Tab-separated table of C-alpha atoms and ligand atoms in Angstrom:
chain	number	residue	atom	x	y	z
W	1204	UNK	CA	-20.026	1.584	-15.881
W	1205	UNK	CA	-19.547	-0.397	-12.553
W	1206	UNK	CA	-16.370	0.932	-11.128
W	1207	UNK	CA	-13.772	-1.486	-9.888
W	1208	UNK	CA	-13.366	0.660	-6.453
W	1209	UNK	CA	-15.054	4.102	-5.496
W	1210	UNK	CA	-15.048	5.611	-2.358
W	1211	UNK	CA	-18.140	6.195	0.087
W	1212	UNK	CA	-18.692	9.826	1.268
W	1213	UNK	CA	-21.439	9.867	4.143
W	1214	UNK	CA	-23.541	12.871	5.393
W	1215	UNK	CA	-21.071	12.386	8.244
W	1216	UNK	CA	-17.745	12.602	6.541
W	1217	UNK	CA	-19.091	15.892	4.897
W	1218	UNK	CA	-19.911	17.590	7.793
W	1219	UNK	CA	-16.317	16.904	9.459
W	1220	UNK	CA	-15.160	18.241	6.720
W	1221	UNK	CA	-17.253	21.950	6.689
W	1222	UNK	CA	-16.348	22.068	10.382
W	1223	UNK	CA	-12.982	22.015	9.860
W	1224	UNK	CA	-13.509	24.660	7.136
W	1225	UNK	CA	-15.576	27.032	9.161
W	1226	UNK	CA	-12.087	26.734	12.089
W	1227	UNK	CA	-9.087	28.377	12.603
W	1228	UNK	CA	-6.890	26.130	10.905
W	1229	UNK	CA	-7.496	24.221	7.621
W	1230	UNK	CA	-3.983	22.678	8.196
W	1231	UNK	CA	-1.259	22.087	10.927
W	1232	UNK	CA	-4.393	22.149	13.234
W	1233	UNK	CA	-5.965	19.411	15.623
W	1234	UNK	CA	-7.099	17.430	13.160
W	1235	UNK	CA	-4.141	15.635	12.028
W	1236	UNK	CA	-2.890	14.563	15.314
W	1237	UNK	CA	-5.997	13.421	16.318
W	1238	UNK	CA	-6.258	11.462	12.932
W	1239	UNK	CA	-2.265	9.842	13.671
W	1240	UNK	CA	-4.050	9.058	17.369
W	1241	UNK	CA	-6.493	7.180	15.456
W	1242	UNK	CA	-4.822	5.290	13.271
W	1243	UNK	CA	-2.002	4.322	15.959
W	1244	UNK	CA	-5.163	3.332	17.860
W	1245	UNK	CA	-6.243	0.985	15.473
W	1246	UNK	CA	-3.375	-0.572	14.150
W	1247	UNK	CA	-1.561	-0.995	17.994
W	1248	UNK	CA	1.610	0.673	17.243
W	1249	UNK	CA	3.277	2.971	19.105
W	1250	UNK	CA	3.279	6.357	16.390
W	1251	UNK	CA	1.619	7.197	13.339
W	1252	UNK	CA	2.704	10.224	10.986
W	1253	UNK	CA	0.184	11.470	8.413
W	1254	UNK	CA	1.042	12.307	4.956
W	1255	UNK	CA	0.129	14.002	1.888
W	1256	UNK	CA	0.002	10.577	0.489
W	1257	UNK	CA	1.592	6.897	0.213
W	1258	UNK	CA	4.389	8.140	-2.123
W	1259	UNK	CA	5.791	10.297	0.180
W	1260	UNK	CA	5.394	8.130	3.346
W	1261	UNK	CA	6.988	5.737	1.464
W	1262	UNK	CA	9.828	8.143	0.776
W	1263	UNK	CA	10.019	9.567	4.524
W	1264	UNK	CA	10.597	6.522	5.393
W	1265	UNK	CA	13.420	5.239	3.329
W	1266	UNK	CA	15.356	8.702	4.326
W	1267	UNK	CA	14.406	8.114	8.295
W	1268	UNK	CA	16.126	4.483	7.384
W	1269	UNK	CA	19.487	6.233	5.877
W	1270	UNK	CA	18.524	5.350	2.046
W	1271	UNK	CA	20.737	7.650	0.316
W	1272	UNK	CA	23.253	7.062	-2.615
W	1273	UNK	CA	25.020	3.927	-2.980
W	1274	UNK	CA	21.514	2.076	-0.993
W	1275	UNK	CA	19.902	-0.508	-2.263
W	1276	UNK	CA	16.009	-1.546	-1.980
W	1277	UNK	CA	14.122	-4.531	-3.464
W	1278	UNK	CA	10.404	-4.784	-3.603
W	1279	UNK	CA	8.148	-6.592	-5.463
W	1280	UNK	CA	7.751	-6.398	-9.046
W	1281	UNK	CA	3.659	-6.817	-8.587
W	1282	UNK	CA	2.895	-3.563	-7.307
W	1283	UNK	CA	2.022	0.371	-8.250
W	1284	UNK	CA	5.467	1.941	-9.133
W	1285	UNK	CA	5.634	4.630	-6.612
W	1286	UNK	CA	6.798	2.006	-4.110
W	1287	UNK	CA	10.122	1.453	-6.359
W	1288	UNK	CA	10.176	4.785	-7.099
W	1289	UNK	CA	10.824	6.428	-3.647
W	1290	UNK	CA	14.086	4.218	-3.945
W	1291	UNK	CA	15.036	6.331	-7.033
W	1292	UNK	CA	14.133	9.871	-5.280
W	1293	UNK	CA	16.759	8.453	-2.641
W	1294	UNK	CA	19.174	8.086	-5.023
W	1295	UNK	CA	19.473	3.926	-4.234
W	1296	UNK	CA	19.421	1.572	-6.448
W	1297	UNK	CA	15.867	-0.808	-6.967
W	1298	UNK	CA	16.050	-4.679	-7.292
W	1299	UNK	CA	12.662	-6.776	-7.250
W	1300	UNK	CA	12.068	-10.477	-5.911
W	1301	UNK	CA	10.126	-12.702	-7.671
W	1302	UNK	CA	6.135	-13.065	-6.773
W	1303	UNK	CA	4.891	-16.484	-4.965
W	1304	UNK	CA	2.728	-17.991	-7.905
W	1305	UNK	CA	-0.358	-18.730	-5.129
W	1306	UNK	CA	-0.244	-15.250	-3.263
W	1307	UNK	CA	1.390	-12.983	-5.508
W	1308	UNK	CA	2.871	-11.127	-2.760
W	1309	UNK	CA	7.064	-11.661	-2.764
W	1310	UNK	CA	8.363	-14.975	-2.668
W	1311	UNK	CA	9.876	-15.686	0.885
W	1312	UNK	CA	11.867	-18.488	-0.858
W	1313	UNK	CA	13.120	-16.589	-3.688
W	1314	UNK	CA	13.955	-13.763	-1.714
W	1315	UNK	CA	16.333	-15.747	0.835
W	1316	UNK	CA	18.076	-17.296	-2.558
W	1317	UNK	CA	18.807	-13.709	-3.500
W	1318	UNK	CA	19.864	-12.778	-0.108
W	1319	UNK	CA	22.241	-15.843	-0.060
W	1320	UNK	CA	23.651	-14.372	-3.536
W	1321	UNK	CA	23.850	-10.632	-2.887
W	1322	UNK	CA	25.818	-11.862	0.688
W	1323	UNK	CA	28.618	-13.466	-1.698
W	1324	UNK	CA	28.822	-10.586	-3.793
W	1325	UNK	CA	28.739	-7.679	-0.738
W	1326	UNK	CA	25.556	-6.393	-2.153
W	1327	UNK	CA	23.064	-6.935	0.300
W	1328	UNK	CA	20.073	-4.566	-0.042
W	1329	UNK	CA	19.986	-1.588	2.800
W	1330	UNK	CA	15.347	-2.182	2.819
W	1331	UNK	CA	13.253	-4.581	1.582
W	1332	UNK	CA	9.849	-3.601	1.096
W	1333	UNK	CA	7.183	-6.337	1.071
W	1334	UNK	CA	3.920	-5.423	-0.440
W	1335	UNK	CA	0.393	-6.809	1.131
W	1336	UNK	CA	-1.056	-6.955	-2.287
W	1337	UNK	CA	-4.843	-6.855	-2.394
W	1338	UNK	CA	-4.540	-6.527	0.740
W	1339	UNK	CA	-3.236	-9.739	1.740
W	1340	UNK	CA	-0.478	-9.582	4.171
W	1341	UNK	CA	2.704	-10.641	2.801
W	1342	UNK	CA	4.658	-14.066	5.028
W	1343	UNK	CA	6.018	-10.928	7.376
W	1344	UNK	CA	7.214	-13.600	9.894
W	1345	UNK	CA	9.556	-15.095	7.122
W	1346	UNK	CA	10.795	-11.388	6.188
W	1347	UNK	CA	11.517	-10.467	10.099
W	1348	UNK	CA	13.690	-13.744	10.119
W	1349	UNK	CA	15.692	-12.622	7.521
W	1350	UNK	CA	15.650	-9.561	8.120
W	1351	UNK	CA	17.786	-10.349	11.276
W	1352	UNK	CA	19.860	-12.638	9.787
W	1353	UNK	CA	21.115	-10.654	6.738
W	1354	UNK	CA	21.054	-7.489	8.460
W	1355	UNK	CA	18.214	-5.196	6.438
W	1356	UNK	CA	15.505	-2.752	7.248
W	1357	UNK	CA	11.488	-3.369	6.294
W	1358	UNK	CA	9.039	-0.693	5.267
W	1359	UNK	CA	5.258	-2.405	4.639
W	1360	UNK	CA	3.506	-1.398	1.484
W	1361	UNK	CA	0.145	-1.806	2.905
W	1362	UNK	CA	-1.464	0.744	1.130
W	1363	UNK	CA	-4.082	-2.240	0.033
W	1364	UNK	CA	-4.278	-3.514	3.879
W	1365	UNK	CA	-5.363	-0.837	6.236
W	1366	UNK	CA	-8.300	-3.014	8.196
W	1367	UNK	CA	-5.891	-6.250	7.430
W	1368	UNK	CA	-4.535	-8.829	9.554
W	1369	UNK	CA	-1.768	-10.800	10.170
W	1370	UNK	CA	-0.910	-13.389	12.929
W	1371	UNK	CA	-3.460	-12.221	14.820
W	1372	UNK	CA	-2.505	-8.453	14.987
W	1373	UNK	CA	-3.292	-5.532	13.031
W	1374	UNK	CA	-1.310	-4.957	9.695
W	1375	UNK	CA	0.358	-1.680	10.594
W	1376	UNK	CA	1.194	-3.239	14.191
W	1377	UNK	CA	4.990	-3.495	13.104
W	1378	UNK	CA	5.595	-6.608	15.025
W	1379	UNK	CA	7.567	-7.617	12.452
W	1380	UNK	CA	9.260	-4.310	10.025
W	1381	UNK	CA	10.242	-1.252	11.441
W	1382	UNK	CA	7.845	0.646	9.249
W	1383	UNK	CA	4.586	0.378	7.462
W	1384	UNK	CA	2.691	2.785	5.479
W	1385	UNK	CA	-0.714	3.253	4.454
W	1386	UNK	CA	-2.591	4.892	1.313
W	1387	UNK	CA	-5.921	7.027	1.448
W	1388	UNK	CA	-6.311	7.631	-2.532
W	1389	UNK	CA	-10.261	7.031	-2.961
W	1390	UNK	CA	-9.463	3.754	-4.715
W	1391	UNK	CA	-8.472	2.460	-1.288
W	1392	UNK	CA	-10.361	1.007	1.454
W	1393	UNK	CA	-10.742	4.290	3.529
W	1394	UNK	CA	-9.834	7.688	1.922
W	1395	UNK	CA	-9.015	11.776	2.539
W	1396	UNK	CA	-8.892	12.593	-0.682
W	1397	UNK	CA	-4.947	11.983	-1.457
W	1398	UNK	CA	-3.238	10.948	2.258
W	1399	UNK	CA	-0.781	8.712	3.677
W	1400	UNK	CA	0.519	7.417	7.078
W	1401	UNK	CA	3.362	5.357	8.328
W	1402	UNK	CA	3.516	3.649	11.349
W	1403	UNK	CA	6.133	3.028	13.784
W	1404	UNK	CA	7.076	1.083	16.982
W	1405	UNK	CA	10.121	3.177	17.028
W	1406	UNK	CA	10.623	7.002	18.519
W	1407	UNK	CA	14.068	8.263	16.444
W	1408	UNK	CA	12.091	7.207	13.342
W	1409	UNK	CA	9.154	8.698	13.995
W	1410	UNK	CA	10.550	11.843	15.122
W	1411	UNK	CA	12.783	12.157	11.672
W	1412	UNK	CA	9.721	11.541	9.695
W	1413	UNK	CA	7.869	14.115	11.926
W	1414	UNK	CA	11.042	16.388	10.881
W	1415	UNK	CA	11.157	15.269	7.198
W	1416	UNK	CA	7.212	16.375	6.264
W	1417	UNK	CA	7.428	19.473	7.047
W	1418	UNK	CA	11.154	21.227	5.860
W	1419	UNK	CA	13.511	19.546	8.163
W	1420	UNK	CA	12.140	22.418	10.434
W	1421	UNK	CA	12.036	21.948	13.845
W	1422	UNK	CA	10.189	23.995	16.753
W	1423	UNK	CA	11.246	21.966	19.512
W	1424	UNK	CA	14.052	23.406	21.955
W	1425	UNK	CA	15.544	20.238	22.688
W	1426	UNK	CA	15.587	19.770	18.790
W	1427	UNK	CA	17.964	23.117	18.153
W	1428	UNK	CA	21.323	24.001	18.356
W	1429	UNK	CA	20.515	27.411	20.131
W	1430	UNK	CA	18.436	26.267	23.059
W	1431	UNK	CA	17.780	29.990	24.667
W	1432	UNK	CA	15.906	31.251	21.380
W	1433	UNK	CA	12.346	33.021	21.133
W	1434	UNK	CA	8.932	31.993	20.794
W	1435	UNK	CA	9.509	33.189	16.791
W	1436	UNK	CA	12.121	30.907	16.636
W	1437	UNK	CA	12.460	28.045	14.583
W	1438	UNK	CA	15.388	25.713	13.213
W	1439	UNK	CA	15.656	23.879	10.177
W	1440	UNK	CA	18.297	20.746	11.224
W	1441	UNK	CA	17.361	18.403	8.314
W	1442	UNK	CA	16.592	18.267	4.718
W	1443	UNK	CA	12.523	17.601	4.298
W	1444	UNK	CA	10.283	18.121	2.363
W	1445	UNK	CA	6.069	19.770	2.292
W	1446	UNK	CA	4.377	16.424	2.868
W	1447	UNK	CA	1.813	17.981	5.373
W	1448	UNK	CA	-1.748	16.491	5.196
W	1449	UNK	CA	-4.579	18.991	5.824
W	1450	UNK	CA	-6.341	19.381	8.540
W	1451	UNK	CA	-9.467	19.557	6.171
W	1452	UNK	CA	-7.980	15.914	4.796
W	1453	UNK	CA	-7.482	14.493	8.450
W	1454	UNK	CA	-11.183	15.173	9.456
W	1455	UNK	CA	-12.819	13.260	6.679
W	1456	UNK	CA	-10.143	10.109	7.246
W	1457	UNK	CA	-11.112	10.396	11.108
W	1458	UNK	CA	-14.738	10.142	10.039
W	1459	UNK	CA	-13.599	7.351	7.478
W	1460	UNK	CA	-11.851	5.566	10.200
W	1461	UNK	CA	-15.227	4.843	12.263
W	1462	UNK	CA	-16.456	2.383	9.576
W	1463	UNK	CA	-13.059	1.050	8.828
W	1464	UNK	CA	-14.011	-2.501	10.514
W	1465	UNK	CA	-17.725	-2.625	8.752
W	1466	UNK	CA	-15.711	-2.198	5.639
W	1467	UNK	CA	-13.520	-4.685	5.343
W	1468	UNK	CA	-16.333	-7.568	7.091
W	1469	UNK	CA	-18.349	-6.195	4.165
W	1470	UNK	CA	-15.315	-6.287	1.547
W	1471	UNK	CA	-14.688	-9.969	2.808
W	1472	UNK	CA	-18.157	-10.854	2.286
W	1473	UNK	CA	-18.630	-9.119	-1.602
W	1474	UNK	CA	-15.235	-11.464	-1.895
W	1475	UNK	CA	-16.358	-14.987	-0.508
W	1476	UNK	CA	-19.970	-14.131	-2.642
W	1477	UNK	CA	-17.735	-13.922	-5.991
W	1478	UNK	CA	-15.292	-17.517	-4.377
W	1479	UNK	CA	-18.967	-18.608	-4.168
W	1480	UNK	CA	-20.224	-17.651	-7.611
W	1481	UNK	CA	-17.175	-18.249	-9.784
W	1482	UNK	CA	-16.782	-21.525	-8.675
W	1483	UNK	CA	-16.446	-24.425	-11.088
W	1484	UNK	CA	-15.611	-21.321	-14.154
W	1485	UNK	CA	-11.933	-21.775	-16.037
W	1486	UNK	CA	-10.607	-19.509	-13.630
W	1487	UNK	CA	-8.094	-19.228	-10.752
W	1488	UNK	CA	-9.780	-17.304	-7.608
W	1489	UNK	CA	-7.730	-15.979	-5.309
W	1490	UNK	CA	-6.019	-17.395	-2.661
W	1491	UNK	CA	-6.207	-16.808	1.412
W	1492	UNK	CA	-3.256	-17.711	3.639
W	1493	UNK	CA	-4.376	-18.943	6.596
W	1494	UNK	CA	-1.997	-16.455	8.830
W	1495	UNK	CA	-3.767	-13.321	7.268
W	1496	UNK	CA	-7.194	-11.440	7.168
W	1497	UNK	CA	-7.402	-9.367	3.798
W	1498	UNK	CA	-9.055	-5.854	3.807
W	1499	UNK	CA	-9.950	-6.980	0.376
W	1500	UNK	CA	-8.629	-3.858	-1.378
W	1501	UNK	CA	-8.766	-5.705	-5.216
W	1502	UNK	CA	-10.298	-8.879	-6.256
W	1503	UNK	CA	-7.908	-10.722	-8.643
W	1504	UNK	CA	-8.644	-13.425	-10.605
W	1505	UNK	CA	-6.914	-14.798	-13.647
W	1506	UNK	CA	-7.914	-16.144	-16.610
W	1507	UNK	CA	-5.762	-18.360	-19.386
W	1508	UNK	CA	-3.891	-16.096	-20.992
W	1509	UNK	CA	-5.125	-16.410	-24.404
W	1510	UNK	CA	-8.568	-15.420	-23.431
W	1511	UNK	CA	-7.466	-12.326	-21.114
W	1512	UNK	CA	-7.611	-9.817	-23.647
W	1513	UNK	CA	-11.016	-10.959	-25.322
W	1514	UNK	CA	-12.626	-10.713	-21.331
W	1515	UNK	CA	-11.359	-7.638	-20.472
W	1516	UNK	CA	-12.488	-6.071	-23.908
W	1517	UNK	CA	-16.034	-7.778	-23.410
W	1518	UNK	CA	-16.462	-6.588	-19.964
W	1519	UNK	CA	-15.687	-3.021	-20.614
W	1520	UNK	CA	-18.083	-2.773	-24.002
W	1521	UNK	CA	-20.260	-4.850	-21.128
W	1522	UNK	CA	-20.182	-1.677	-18.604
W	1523	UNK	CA	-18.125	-3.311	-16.441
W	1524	UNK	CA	-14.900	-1.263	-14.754
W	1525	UNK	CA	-12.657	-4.117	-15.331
W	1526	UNK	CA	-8.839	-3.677	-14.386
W	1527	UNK	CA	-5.464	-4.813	-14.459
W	1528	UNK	CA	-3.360	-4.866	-11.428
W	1529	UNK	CA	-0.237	-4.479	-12.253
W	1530	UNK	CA	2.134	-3.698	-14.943
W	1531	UNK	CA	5.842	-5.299	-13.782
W	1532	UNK	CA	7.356	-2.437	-12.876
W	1533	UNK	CA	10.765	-3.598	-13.825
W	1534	UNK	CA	8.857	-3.788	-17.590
W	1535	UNK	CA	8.201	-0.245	-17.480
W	1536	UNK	CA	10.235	1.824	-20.058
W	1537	UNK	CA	11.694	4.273	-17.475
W	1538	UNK	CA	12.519	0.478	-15.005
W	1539	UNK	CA	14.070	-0.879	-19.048
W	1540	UNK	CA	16.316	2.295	-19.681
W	1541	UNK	CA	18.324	1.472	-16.098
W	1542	UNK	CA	18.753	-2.357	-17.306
W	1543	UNK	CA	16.141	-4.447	-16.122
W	1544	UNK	CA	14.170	-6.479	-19.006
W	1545	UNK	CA	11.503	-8.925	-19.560
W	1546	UNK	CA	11.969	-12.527	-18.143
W	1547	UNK	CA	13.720	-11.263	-15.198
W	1548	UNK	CA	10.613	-11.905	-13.310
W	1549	UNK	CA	9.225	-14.632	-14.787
W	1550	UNK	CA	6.499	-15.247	-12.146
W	1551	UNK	CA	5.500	-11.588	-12.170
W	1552	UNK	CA	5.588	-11.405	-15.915
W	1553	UNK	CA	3.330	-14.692	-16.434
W	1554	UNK	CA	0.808	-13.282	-13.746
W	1555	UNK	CA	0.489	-10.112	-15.426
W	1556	UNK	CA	-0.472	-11.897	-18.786
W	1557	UNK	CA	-3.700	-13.635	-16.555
W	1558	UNK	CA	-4.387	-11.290	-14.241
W	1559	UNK	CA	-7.598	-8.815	-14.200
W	1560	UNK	CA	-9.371	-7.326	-10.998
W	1561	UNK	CA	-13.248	-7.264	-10.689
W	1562	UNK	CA	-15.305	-4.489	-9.022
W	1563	UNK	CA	-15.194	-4.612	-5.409
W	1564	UNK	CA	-16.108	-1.703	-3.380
W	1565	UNK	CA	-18.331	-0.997	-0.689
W	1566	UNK	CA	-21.505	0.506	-1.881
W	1567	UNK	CA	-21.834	-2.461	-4.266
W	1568	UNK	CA	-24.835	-4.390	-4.567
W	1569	UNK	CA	-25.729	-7.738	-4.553
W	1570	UNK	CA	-27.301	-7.102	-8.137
W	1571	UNK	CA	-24.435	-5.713	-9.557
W	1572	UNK	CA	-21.839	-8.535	-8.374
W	1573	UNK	CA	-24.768	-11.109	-9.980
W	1574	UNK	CA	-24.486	-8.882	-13.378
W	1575	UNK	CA	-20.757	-9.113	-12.721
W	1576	UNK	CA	-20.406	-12.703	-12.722
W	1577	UNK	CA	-23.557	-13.101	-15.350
W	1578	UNK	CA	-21.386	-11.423	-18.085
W	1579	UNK	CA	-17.896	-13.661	-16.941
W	1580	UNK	CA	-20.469	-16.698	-17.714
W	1581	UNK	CA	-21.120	-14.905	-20.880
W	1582	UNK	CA	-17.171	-14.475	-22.253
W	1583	UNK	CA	-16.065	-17.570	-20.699
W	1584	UNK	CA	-18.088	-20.463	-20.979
W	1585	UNK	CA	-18.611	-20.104	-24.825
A	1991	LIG	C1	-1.838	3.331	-4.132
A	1991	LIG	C2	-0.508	2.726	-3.901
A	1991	LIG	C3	0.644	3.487	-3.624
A	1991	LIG	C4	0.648	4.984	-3.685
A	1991	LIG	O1	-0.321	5.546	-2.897
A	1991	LIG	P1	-0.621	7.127	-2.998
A	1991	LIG	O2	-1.346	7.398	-1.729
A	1991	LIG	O3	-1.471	7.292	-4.212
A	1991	LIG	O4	0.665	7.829	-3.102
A	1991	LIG	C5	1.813	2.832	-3.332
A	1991	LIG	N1	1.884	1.493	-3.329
A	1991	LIG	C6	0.817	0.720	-3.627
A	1991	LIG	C7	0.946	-0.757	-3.574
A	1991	LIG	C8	-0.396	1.326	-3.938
A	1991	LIG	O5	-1.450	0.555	-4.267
């Protein structure tokens, strides 16, 4: 079966990996600053905090924001749930904006009309969490501006866009949200395994997510209530949590980081080769703002609804690893059971029904993208 994404493990990457092994300290060690260095490197922001993964970046940084009871956060409905779900862990309420039918990131126009509702009724949301699906920057310029005029805080899901750009910067720069976060599952375009890191222009947030990944626990002096103390001494002045990465983790996502760039040029090739080859086929390919460089993460394309089903069943009997990206969250059972239903979302909902995501990863070949689109022929132009 060709996989729709698999990670790349070099010689390299394995022996960062036994030399952090064969040192003193397989976690809270050098690696993982020097693996925040190098991602605040490349993405040109100020500080980067590494995590045990996306989720709980995500959630660091809707407690560093003040999301607590009584908060509310809306994201998009076209996106993994965890990105709703830190929302819950918070205690806030969720609310999702429509999708833009062209990009299927969240609709800048929808999401004002919301804002101009929830203003009348004193319910405007506390975050709003744009999501760079497929790696596709969301209209982040659009966002800032309302984010300033309504008053709200933005955390970037760009677990799809590490290597992505947007108005000429780095996604991750934060030029326009106060946060953005990052995902290293293997599926993703660089990987340690399970990991996550948020970025930040700003110092009190990136100290409180410091705080939150580890316990709340601080060793700092200037951190404590009782500033004569001991070496042994520690304080815990916040309520956190054990996100730590390992230092085992870090060294293989430093490694990863070096071929970050060839990546995504090589991702962004695989995807104009398939714009190239589906051409002319009954089916819509996906679309590039011109403001944004994609890292590529997933290759959508949609086909007409009645014949979705019948494709993706022929291209898995066919050894292909076709996919679906994603289930509406708010159609989710657990999303249902706190009130939200289907045709809430109509854009979301009628993407959904088209949508399926080809095989794009690195390693693959030329040969395999030809059987790919071979066997698309096949189902489709019968
Ligand atoms: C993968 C993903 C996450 C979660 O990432 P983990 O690192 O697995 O926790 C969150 N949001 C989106 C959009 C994702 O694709």
């Amino acid at each position: 079966m060709i996989p729709y994404g698999r990670q790349e493990i070099t010689e390299e990457d394995i022996d960062a990996v036994v030399d952090v092994l064969k040192s003193d300290f397989l976690t809270q060690g050098p690696a993982v600053p020097m693996f925040e260095k190098t991602v605040a490197g490349f993405t040109h922001s100020k500080y980067a905090i590494a995590v045990n993964s996306a989720t709980s970046a995500l959630h660091i940084a809707c407690v560093s924001l003040g999301l607590g009871h009584g908060g509310r956060l809306w994201t998009s409905p076209i996106t993994f749930v965890a990105s709703s779900n830190v929302a819950l862990y918070c205690g806030a309420q969720v609310d999702f904006v429509d999708i833009d039918p062209s990009t299927y990131n969240m609709d800048v126009v929808a999401l004002e009309e919301k804002l101009v509702n929830a203003y009348k009724e004193g319910q405007l949301p506390d975050i709003v969490m744009p999501v760079h699906f497929t790696g596709q920057s969301c209209d982040m310029r659009s966002v800032h501006t309302l984010a300033k005029k309504y008053g709200f805080k933005v955390i970037e899901d760009a677990s799809h866009a590490i290597g992505g750009e947007y108005a000429s910067n780095p996604v991750g720069s934060c030029e326009f949200s106060d946060i953005t976060v990052f995902s290293f599952h293997p599926v993703k375009i660089i990987t340690t395994g399970e990991g996550g890191v948020a970025t930040t222009n700003n110092k009190i947030l990136a100290e409180r997510m410091e705080l939150l990944r580890s316990h709340g626990i601080t060793r700092s002096p200037n951190k404590m209530m009782n500033k004569k103390a001991k070496d042994w001494y520690y304080e815990q002045v916040d309520l956190g949590f054990n996100y730590r990465l390992t230092d085992i983790q870090a060294a293989l996502g430093i490694s990863q980081m070096k071929r970050l760039d060839s990546y995504v040029i090589h991702r962004n090739e695989l995807a104009n080769f398939y714009d190239e080859k589906l051409e002319g086929m009954p089916i819509t390919l996906p679309y590039q703002i011109k403001e944004a460089r994609s890292s590529r993460h997933l290759y959508v394309v949609k086909v007409e609804e009645s014949k979705r089903g019948d494709t993706f069943d022929f291209m898995r009997r066919n050894g292909i690893g076709v996919n679906v990206h994603y289930i509406p969250v708010h159609t989710q059972p657990y999303y249902q059971k706190m009130g939200f239903s289907e045709g809430m979302f109509p854009e979301a909902e009628k993407f959904y029904k088209e949508a399926i995501s080809l095989p794009l990863f690195g390693s693959m070949s030329l040969e395999q993208q030809d059987e790919i689109v071979a066997k698309l022929k096949m189902v489709l132009e019968v």
